XYZ file of C-alpha atoms in Angstrom:
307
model
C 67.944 85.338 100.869
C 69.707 86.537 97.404
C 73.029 84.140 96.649
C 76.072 84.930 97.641
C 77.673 87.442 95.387
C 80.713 85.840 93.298
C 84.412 87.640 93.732
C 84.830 89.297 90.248
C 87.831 87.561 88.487
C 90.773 89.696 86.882
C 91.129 88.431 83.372
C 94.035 85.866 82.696
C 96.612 86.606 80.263
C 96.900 85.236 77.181
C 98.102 81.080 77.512
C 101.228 82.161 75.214
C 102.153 84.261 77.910
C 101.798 81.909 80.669
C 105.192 80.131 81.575
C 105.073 76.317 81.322
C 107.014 73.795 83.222
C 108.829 72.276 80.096
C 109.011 75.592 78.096
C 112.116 77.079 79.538
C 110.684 80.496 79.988
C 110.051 80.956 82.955
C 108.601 84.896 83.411
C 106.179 86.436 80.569
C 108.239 88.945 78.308
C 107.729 91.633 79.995
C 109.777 90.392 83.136
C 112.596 90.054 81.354
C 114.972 92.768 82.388
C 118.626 94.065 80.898
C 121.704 93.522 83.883
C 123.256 96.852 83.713
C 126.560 96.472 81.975
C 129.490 95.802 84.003
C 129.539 95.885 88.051
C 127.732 98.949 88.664
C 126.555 97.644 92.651
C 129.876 96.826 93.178
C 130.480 99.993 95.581
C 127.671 99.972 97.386
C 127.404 95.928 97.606
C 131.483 96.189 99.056
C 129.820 98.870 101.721
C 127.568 96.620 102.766
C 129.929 94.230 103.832
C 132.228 96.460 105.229
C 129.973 98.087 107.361
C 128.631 94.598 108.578
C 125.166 96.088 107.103
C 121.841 94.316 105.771
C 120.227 95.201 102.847
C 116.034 94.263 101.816
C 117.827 94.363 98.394
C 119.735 91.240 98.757
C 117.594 89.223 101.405
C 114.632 89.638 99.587
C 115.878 89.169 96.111
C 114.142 92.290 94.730
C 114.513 92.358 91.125
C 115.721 96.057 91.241
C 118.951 95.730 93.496
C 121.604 96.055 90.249
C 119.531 98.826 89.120
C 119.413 100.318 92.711
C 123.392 99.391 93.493
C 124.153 101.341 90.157
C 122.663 104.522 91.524
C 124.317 103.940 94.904
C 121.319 103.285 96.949
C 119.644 100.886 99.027
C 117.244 99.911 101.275
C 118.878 99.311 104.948
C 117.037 96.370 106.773
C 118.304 96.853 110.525
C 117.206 94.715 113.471
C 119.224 91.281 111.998
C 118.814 88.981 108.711
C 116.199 86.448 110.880
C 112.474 87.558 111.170
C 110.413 85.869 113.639
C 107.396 85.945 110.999
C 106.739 83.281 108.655
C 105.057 85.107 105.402
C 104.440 82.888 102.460
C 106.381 85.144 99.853
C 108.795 86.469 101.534
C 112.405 85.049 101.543
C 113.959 86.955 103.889
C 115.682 84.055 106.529
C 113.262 83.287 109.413
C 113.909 81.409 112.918
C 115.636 82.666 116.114
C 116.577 85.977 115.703
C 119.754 87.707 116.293
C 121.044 89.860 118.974
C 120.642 93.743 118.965
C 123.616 95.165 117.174
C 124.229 98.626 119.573
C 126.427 99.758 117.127
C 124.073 99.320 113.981
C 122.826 103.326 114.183
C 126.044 104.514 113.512
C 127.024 102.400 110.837
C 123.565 102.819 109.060
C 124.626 106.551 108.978
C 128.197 106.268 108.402
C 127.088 103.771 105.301
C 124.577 106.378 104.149
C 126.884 109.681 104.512
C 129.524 107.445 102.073
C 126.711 107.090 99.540
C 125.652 110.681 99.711
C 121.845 109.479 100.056
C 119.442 112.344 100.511
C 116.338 110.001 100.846
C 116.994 106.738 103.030
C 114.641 104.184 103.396
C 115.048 102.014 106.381
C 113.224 99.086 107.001
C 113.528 95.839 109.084
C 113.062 92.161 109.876
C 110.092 91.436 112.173
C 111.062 91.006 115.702
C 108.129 89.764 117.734
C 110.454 88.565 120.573
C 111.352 92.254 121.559
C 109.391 93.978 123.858
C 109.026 97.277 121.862
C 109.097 95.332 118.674
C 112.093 97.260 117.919
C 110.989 100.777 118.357
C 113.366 102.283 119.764
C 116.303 101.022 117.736
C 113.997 102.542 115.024
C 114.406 105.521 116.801
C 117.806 105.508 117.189
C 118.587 104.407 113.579
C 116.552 107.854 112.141
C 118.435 109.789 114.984
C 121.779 108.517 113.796
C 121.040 109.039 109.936
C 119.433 112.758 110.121
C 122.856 113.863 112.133
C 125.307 112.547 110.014
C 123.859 113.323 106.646
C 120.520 115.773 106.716
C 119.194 113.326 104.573
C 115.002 112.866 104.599
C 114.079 109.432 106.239
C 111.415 106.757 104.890
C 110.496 103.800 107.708
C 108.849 100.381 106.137
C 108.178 98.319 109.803
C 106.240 95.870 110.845
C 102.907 95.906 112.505
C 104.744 96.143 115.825
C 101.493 93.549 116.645
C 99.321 96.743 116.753
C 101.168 98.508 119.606
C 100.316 102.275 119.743
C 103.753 102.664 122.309
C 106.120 101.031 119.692
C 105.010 103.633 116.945
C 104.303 106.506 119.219
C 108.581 105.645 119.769
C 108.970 105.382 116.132
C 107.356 108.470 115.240
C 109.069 110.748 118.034
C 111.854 111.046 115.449
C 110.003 112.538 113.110
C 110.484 110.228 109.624
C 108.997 112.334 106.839
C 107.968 109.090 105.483
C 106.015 105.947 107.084
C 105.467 102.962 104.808
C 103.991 99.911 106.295
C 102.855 97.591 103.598
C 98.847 95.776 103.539
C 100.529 93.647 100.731
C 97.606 91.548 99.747
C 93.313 92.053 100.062
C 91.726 90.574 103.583
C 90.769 87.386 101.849
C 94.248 86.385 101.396
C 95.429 88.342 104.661
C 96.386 84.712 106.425
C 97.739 82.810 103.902
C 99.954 85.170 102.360
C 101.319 86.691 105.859
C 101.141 84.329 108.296
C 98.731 83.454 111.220
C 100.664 86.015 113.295
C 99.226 88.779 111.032
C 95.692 90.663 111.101
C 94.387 93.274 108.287
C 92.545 95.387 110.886
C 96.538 96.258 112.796
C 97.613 97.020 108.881
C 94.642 99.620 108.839
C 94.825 100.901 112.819
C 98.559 101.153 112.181
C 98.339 103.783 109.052
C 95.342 105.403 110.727
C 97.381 106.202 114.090
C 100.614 107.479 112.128
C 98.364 110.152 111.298
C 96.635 110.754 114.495
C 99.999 111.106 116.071
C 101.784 113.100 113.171
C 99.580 114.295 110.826
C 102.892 116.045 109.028
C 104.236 112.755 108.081
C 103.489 111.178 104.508
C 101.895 107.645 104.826
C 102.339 104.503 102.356
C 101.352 101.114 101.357
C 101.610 98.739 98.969
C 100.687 95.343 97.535
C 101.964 92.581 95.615
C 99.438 91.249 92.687
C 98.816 88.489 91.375
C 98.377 86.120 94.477
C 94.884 85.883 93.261
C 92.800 88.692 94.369
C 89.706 90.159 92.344
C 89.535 93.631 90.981
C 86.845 94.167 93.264
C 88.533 92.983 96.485
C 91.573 95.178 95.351
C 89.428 97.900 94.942
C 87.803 97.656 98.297
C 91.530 97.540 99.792
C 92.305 100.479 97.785
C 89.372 102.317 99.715
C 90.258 100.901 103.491
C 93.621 102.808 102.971
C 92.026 105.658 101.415
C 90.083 105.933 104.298
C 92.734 105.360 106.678
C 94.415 108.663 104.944
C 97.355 106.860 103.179
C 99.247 109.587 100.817
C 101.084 106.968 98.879
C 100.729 103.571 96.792
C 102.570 101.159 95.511
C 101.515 98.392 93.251
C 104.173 95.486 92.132
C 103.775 92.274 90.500
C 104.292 89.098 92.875
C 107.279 86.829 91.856
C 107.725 83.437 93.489
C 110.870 83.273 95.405
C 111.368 80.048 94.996
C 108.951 77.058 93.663
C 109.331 74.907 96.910
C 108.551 77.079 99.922
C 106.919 80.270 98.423
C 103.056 80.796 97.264
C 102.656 80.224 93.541
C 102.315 83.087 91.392
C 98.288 83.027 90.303
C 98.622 85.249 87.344
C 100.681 87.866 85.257
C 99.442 91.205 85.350
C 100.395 93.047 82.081
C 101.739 96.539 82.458
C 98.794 98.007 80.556
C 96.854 96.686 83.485
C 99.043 97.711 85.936
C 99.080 101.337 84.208
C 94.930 101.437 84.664
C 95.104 100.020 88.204
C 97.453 103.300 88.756
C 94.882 105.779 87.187
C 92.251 104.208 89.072
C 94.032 104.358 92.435
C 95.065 108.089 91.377
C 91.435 109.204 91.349
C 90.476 107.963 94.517
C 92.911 110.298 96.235
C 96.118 108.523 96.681
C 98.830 111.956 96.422
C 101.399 109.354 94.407
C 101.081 105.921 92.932
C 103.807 103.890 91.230
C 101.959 100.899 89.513
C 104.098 98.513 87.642
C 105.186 94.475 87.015
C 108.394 95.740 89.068
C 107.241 98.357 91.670
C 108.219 97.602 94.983
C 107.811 99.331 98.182
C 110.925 101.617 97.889
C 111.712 101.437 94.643
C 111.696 105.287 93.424
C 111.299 106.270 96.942
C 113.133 109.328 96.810
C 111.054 110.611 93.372
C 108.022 110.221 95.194
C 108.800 111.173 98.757
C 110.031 114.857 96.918
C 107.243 115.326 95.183
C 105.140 116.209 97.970
């Protein structure tokens, strides 16, 4: 029998660039970002509270919300501010979840007609304890959105725990867009999204979008530096390739917070973030953004056009 064959490690950054516990810096250099000047999110942070709406922006901490708020856009996360998951790097607020909020569809539009979006991304907490998983507020949500404003949709769900009815009610209003994110290799699948969570719905889940509506543009992404191989990335790259996915996104992993949250592994430079991009490009993937702070909807109008 030959040996087992070895996972093929990405190579660590240099140790000047690694952040140590007494140095006071806490990201490499190239993490470090400029605030925009002024309060450029003030509007659309103020709308957000008017409208009694959520935003992925704020309850994830994504490192692009000022830049985001300046533009006057958002990412609307419907369905309540609890998940019923428990992912390891996620710090969205988790426990018992919310009521449904029949009014929410309305708002959502009335919050994106005031912000003259064209593209709007909508995605959502997890909500195992519904029947549907959600669905149809889904539904309603992209109903409620198209009418006011015209504007092209973009879903991010969950895995709706591999239910073909829950996206078959998802897709009957026709998002041009449907992101659902793989966000780390198989290896990792467990630890990094909870024991609720199985690669093979991630895969089934992309593959059916386009069984169902081939029209509609599908994406993924994945956060890196959790500690995956080049290899096993690679071989992730392919399972969506071969599930048909038109679009990719590839971000850098950032540790919410050093108590509850998986530790960051390693730094990917942006050089290496640049080749990973190339390399995805000529497998077939339509768009890739590949950068230390890509995230799933960041740009989502630039590449949603583009096709």
């Amino acid at each position: 029998m030959e040996p087992a064959k070895q996972p093929v490690e990405l190579p660590i950054i240099d140790s000047s660039d690694i952040p140590s516990p007494d140095s006071g810096r806490r990201l490499p250099r190239w993490l470090k970002r400029n605030i925009p000047k002024g309060d450029p999110g003030h509007k659309t942070t103020n709308l957000m509270k008017e409208l009694g709406l959520e935003t992925v922006c704020e309850e994830a901490k994504c490192p692009n919300r000022m830049e985001c708020y300046s533009q006057q856009t958002a990412t609307f996360m419907i369905l309540g501010a609890i998940c019923t998951r428990a992912c390891s790097f996620c710090s969205v607020s988790r426990g018992a979840p919310q009521e449904l909020s029949a009014d929410e569809p309305e708002r959502l539009a009335e919050a994106a007609y005031r912000l003259g979006l064209k593209h709007v991304v909508i995605t959502s907490v997890t909500r195992d304890d519904l029947p549907d998983g959600g669905a149809d507020h889904y539904y309603r949500c992209i109903e409620a959105v198209r009418e006011r404003t015209g504007a092209t949709i973009e879903v991010l769900t969950p895995d709706f725990i591999d239910s073909k009815e829950a996206l078959e009610r998802v897709l009957a209003a026709k998002p041009e867009v449907f992101n659902h994110n793989t966000e780390t290799v198989p290896r990792l699948y467990r630890r990094v999204r909870g024991p609720k969570s199985v690669y093979s719905w991630t895969l089934e889940l992309l593959k059916r979008v386009k069984e169902i509506a081939p029209e509609t543009k599908t994406k993924s992404g994945l956060m890196l530096g959790l500690g995956e191989t080049r290899e096993e990335l690679l071989d992730t790259l392919a399972d969506l390739r071969d599930a048909e996915v038109d679009f990719l996104t590839l971000g850098q992993y950032l540790q919410p917070d050093q108590k509850r949250y998986l530790p960051v592994v390693r730094y990917l430079r942006p050089e290496e973030f640049d080749e990973l991009g190339q390399q995805a490009k000529s497998m077939g993937f339509l768009k890739v953004a590949s950068g230390p702070f890509v995230r799933s909807s960041y740009h989502a109008r630039d590449m949603a056009e583009s096709f």
